[in-house]
């Protein structure tokens, strides 16, 4: 007896839950690295850690085809307007993951040249700690993001 024979013939679910479930299983990260944390982000996509298990292995070169910005590394003042512009060009609904101490709070670089937290430029959904965060910690942050996506109200975008 197969599994399909045990399932009821009618399954109900709210549209919100179905849409959010589909969204969480198909997040498209932007190809975007700012500093040393980006090396660990690249490793996360490699076969050993296999981000494809989460439906996220295809990083998009165009922000218009991406809905997740992983801010991997420190953000210089010069890069700040570029980061914001990329965020503005990304498709809605979109999410931001701050990867590492530098992106989240400036890390060891408490000086005038670096933004002391990327949340001063773009809204951040998940903060991933570490210097650098290992691929395992980044994936834990991604799982946290998926949980957040599955719980968010269904709407076209967020006003920020
Ligand atoms: S958190 Fe550490 S690894 Fe990441 S960008 Fe800063 S110094 Fe580099």
PDB file of C-alpha atoms and ligand atoms in Angstrom:
ATOM      1  CA  UNK A   1       0.000   0.000   0.000  1.00  0.00           C
ATOM      2  CA  UNK A   2       1.439   3.331  -1.038  1.00  0.00           C
ATOM      3  CA  UNK A   3       1.382   6.553   0.929  1.00  0.00           C
ATOM      4  CA  UNK A   4      -1.123   8.134  -1.454  1.00  0.00           C
ATOM      5  CA  UNK A   5      -3.685   5.483  -0.507  1.00  0.00           C
ATOM      6  CA  UNK A   6      -3.458   6.536   3.131  1.00  0.00           C
ATOM      7  CA  UNK A   7      -3.947  10.236   2.426  1.00  0.00           C
ATOM      8  CA  UNK A   8      -7.432  11.759   2.573  1.00  0.00           C
ATOM      9  CA  UNK A   9      -8.871  12.679  -0.813  1.00  0.00           C
ATOM     10  CA  UNK A  10      -9.311  16.312   0.241  1.00  0.00           C
ATOM     11  CA  UNK A  11      -6.613  18.297   1.990  1.00  0.00           C
ATOM     12  CA  UNK A  12      -7.305  21.830   3.165  1.00  0.00           C
ATOM     13  CA  UNK A  13      -4.838  24.589   3.966  1.00  0.00           C
ATOM     14  CA  UNK A  14      -4.902  28.338   4.010  1.00  0.00           C
ATOM     15  CA  UNK A  15      -3.556  30.134   0.966  1.00  0.00           C
ATOM     16  CA  UNK A  16      -1.253  32.075   3.250  1.00  0.00           C
ATOM     17  CA  UNK A  17       0.374  28.923   4.570  1.00  0.00           C
ATOM     18  CA  UNK A  18       0.757  27.417   1.113  1.00  0.00           C
ATOM     19  CA  UNK A  19       2.279  30.571  -0.385  1.00  0.00           C
ATOM     20  CA  UNK A  20       4.659  31.063   2.522  1.00  0.00           C
ATOM     21  CA  UNK A  21       5.688  27.404   2.426  1.00  0.00           C
ATOM     22  CA  UNK A  22       6.474  27.711  -1.294  1.00  0.00           C
ATOM     23  CA  UNK A  23       8.343  30.964  -0.765  1.00  0.00           C
ATOM     24  CA  UNK A  24      10.449  29.571   2.051  1.00  0.00           C
ATOM     25  CA  UNK A  25      11.455  26.600  -0.098  1.00  0.00           C
ATOM     26  CA  UNK A  26      12.528  28.731  -3.049  1.00  0.00           C
ATOM     27  CA  UNK A  27      14.620  31.680  -1.916  1.00  0.00           C
ATOM     28  CA  UNK A  28      16.955  33.237  -4.470  1.00  0.00           C
ATOM     29  CA  UNK A  29      20.064  34.852  -2.939  1.00  0.00           C
ATOM     30  CA  UNK A  30      21.817  37.714  -4.697  1.00  0.00           C
ATOM     31  CA  UNK A  31      25.431  37.121  -5.710  1.00  0.00           C
ATOM     32  CA  UNK A  32      26.896  39.502  -3.238  1.00  0.00           C
ATOM     33  CA  UNK A  33      30.025  39.386  -1.081  1.00  0.00           C
ATOM     34  CA  UNK A  34      31.753  42.240   0.698  1.00  0.00           C
ATOM     35  CA  UNK A  35      34.682  40.719   2.617  1.00  0.00           C
ATOM     36  CA  UNK A  36      36.110  37.575   4.210  1.00  0.00           C
ATOM     37  CA  UNK A  37      32.694  36.292   5.364  1.00  0.00           C
ATOM     38  CA  UNK A  38      31.848  35.812   1.687  1.00  0.00           C
ATOM     39  CA  UNK A  39      34.373  32.968   1.470  1.00  0.00           C
ATOM     40  CA  UNK A  40      32.348  31.013   4.032  1.00  0.00           C
ATOM     41  CA  UNK A  41      29.141  31.902   2.193  1.00  0.00           C
ATOM     42  CA  UNK A  42      30.612  30.416  -1.008  1.00  0.00           C
ATOM     43  CA  UNK A  43      31.602  27.306   0.912  1.00  0.00           C
ATOM     44  CA  UNK A  44      27.995  26.903   2.026  1.00  0.00           C
ATOM     45  CA  UNK A  45      26.961  26.381  -1.590  1.00  0.00           C
ATOM     46  CA  UNK A  46      29.704  23.813  -2.250  1.00  0.00           C
ATOM     47  CA  UNK A  47      28.937  20.064  -2.198  1.00  0.00           C
ATOM     48  CA  UNK A  48      30.097  19.484   1.394  1.00  0.00           C
ATOM     49  CA  UNK A  49      27.341  21.652   2.868  1.00  0.00           C
ATOM     50  CA  UNK A  50      24.993  21.591  -0.123  1.00  0.00           C
ATOM     51  CA  UNK A  51      22.699  24.584   0.186  1.00  0.00           C
ATOM     52  CA  UNK A  52      20.693  22.992  -2.634  1.00  0.00           C
ATOM     53  CA  UNK A  53      18.941  20.968   0.080  1.00  0.00           C
ATOM     54  CA  UNK A  54      17.125  24.193   0.954  1.00  0.00           C
ATOM     55  CA  UNK A  55      16.323  25.096  -2.649  1.00  0.00           C
ATOM     56  CA  UNK A  56      18.807  27.961  -2.539  1.00  0.00           C
ATOM     57  CA  UNK A  57      21.853  26.929  -4.535  1.00  0.00           C
ATOM     58  CA  UNK A  58      21.254  29.342  -7.433  1.00  0.00           C
ATOM     59  CA  UNK A  59      22.685  32.747  -6.583  1.00  0.00           C
ATOM     60  CA  UNK A  60      21.440  35.369  -9.024  1.00  0.00           C
ATOM     61  CA  UNK A  61      23.758  37.928 -10.594  1.00  0.00           C
ATOM     62  CA  UNK A  62      20.918  40.403 -11.077  1.00  0.00           C
ATOM     63  CA  UNK A  63      19.211  41.834  -7.971  1.00  0.00           C
ATOM     64  CA  UNK A  64      15.962  41.907  -9.949  1.00  0.00           C
ATOM     65  CA  UNK A  65      16.020  38.084  -9.945  1.00  0.00           C
ATOM     66  CA  UNK A  66      16.914  37.804  -6.259  1.00  0.00           C
ATOM     67  CA  UNK A  67      14.866  38.046  -3.084  1.00  0.00           C
ATOM     68  CA  UNK A  68      17.544  37.445  -0.425  1.00  0.00           C
ATOM     69  CA  UNK A  69      20.533  39.656   0.294  1.00  0.00           C
ATOM     70  CA  UNK A  70      23.208  37.943   2.384  1.00  0.00           C
ATOM     71  CA  UNK A  71      25.400  40.790   3.619  1.00  0.00           C
ATOM     72  CA  UNK A  72      28.637  38.831   3.942  1.00  0.00           C
ATOM     73  CA  UNK A  73      31.300  41.069   5.414  1.00  0.00           C
ATOM     74  CA  UNK A  74      31.933  44.601   6.601  1.00  0.00           C
ATOM     75  CA  UNK A  75      30.127  47.452   4.879  1.00  0.00           C
ATOM     76  CA  UNK A  76      32.299  50.453   4.041  1.00  0.00           C
ATOM     77  CA  UNK A  77      30.771  53.915   3.893  1.00  0.00           C
ATOM     78  CA  UNK A  78      31.494  53.946   0.166  1.00  0.00           C
ATOM     79  CA  UNK A  79      29.613  50.687  -0.350  1.00  0.00           C
ATOM     80  CA  UNK A  80      26.609  51.746   1.729  1.00  0.00           C
ATOM     81  CA  UNK A  81      24.702  53.504  -1.098  1.00  0.00           C
ATOM     82  CA  UNK A  82      25.453  50.585  -3.403  1.00  0.00           C
ATOM     83  CA  UNK A  83      24.081  48.096  -0.875  1.00  0.00           C
ATOM     84  CA  UNK A  84      20.908  50.167  -0.575  1.00  0.00           C
ATOM     85  CA  UNK A  85      20.547  50.445  -4.330  1.00  0.00           C
ATOM     86  CA  UNK A  86      20.882  46.685  -4.761  1.00  0.00           C
ATOM     87  CA  UNK A  87      18.268  46.172  -2.034  1.00  0.00           C
ATOM     88  CA  UNK A  88      15.890  48.591  -3.732  1.00  0.00           C
ATOM     89  CA  UNK A  89      16.272  46.701  -7.027  1.00  0.00           C
ATOM     90  CA  UNK A  90      15.475  43.294  -5.537  1.00  0.00           C
ATOM     91  CA  UNK A  91      12.126  41.644  -6.082  1.00  0.00           C
ATOM     92  CA  UNK A  92       9.386  41.786  -3.423  1.00  0.00           C
ATOM     93  CA  UNK A  93       8.948  40.123  -1.040  1.00  0.00           C
ATOM     94  CA  UNK A  94      12.612  40.249  -0.080  1.00  0.00           C
ATOM     95  CA  UNK A  95      14.722  39.473   2.936  1.00  0.00           C
ATOM     96  CA  UNK A  96      18.121  40.436   4.322  1.00  0.00           C
ATOM     97  CA  UNK A  97      20.481  38.224   6.311  1.00  0.00           C
ATOM     98  CA  UNK A  98      23.360  39.953   8.079  1.00  0.00           C
ATOM     99  CA  UNK A  99      26.294  37.528   8.115  1.00  0.00           C
ATOM    100  CA  UNK A 100      29.034  38.036  10.669  1.00  0.00           C
ATOM    101  CA  UNK A 101      30.000  40.533  13.342  1.00  0.00           C
ATOM    102  CA  UNK A 102      31.150  43.215  10.906  1.00  0.00           C
ATOM    103  CA  UNK A 103      27.896  43.315   8.943  1.00  0.00           C
ATOM    104  CA  UNK A 104      25.790  43.255  12.102  1.00  0.00           C
ATOM    105  CA  UNK A 105      27.634  45.811  14.250  1.00  0.00           C
ATOM    106  CA  UNK A 106      30.963  46.790  12.683  1.00  0.00           C
ATOM    107  CA  UNK A 107      32.792  43.962  14.434  1.00  0.00           C
ATOM    108  CA  UNK A 108      36.417  44.792  15.195  1.00  0.00           C
ATOM    109  CA  UNK A 109      36.270  47.854  12.915  1.00  0.00           C
ATOM    110  CA  UNK A 110      34.960  50.593  15.175  1.00  0.00           C
ATOM    111  CA  UNK A 111      36.049  53.449  12.937  1.00  0.00           C
ATOM    112  CA  UNK A 112      34.742  56.132  10.590  1.00  0.00           C
ATOM    113  CA  UNK A 113      35.307  54.129   7.415  1.00  0.00           C
ATOM    114  CA  UNK A 114      32.775  51.376   8.127  1.00  0.00           C
ATOM    115  CA  UNK A 115      29.047  51.341   8.739  1.00  0.00           C
ATOM    116  CA  UNK A 116      28.421  50.121  12.294  1.00  0.00           C
ATOM    117  CA  UNK A 117      25.668  47.716  11.308  1.00  0.00           C
ATOM    118  CA  UNK A 118      24.043  47.156   7.939  1.00  0.00           C
ATOM    119  CA  UNK A 119      20.615  47.649   9.559  1.00  0.00           C
ATOM    120  CA  UNK A 120      21.368  51.364   9.330  1.00  0.00           C
ATOM    121  CA  UNK A 121      20.996  50.979   5.546  1.00  0.00           C
ATOM    122  CA  UNK A 122      18.576  48.106   4.937  1.00  0.00           C
ATOM    123  CA  UNK A 123      16.080  46.221   7.162  1.00  0.00           C
ATOM    124  CA  UNK A 124      17.638  43.020   8.490  1.00  0.00           C
ATOM    125  CA  UNK A 125      15.565  39.881   9.078  1.00  0.00           C
ATOM    126  CA  UNK A 126      18.188  37.573  10.584  1.00  0.00           C
ATOM    127  CA  UNK A 127      21.548  38.253  12.227  1.00  0.00           C
ATOM    128  CA  UNK A 128      24.132  35.473  12.033  1.00  0.00           C
ATOM    129  CA  UNK A 129      26.953  35.777  14.603  1.00  0.00           C
ATOM    130  CA  UNK A 130      30.612  34.874  14.136  1.00  0.00           C
ATOM    131  CA  UNK A 131      33.879  36.042  12.651  1.00  0.00           C
ATOM    132  CA  UNK A 132      33.443  34.488  10.238  1.00  0.00           C
ATOM    133  CA  UNK A 133      30.311  32.406  10.752  1.00  0.00           C
ATOM    134  CA  UNK A 134      30.932  28.842   9.637  1.00  0.00           C
ATOM    135  CA  UNK A 135      28.735  27.384   6.889  1.00  0.00           C
ATOM    136  CA  UNK A 136      26.845  25.485   9.598  1.00  0.00           C
ATOM    137  CA  UNK A 137      26.019  28.716  11.448  1.00  0.00           C
ATOM    138  CA  UNK A 138      25.007  30.424   8.217  1.00  0.00           C
ATOM    139  CA  UNK A 139      22.683  27.527   7.421  1.00  0.00           C
ATOM    140  CA  UNK A 140      21.196  27.779  10.923  1.00  0.00           C
ATOM    141  CA  UNK A 141      20.457  31.426  10.139  1.00  0.00           C
ATOM    142  CA  UNK A 142      18.898  30.413   6.844  1.00  0.00           C
ATOM    143  CA  UNK A 143      16.670  27.885   8.612  1.00  0.00           C
ATOM    144  CA  UNK A 144      15.633  30.672  11.006  1.00  0.00           C
ATOM    145  CA  UNK A 145      14.798  32.845   7.993  1.00  0.00           C
ATOM    146  CA  UNK A 146      12.696  30.065   6.492  1.00  0.00           C
ATOM    147  CA  UNK A 147      10.747  29.806   9.751  1.00  0.00           C
ATOM    148  CA  UNK A 148      10.173  33.549   9.679  1.00  0.00           C
ATOM    149  CA  UNK A 149       8.971  33.463   6.062  1.00  0.00           C
ATOM    150  CA  UNK A 150       6.496  30.678   6.858  1.00  0.00           C
ATOM    151  CA  UNK A 151       4.950  32.805   9.622  1.00  0.00           C
ATOM    152  CA  UNK A 152       4.798  36.175   7.912  1.00  0.00           C
ATOM    153  CA  UNK A 153       1.469  37.659   6.851  1.00  0.00           C
ATOM    154  CA  UNK A 154       0.690  37.343   3.189  1.00  0.00           C
ATOM    155  CA  UNK A 155       1.160  40.696   1.516  1.00  0.00           C
ATOM    156  CA  UNK A 156       2.846  42.063  -1.556  1.00  0.00           C
ATOM    157  CA  UNK A 157       5.650  43.895   0.149  1.00  0.00           C
ATOM    158  CA  UNK A 158       6.729  45.775   3.205  1.00  0.00           C
ATOM    159  CA  UNK A 159       6.911  49.518   3.480  1.00  0.00           C
ATOM    160  CA  UNK A 160      10.488  50.446   4.348  1.00  0.00           C
TER     161      UNK A 160
HETATM  162  S1  LIG B   1      33.149  39.217  10.635  1.00  0.00           S
HETATM  163 FE1  LIG B   1      35.305  38.529  10.527  1.00  0.00          FE
HETATM  164  S2  LIG B   1      35.368  37.230   8.687  1.00  0.00           S
HETATM  165 FE2  LIG B   1      33.500  38.499   8.538  1.00  0.00          FE
HETATM  166  S3  LIG B   1      34.085  40.316   7.370  1.00  0.00           S
HETATM  167 FE3  LIG B   1      34.367  40.799   9.547  1.00  0.00          FE
HETATM  168  S4  LIG B   1      36.554  40.324   9.941  1.00  0.00           S
HETATM  169 FE4  LIG B   1      35.975  39.303   8.027  1.00  0.00          FE
END
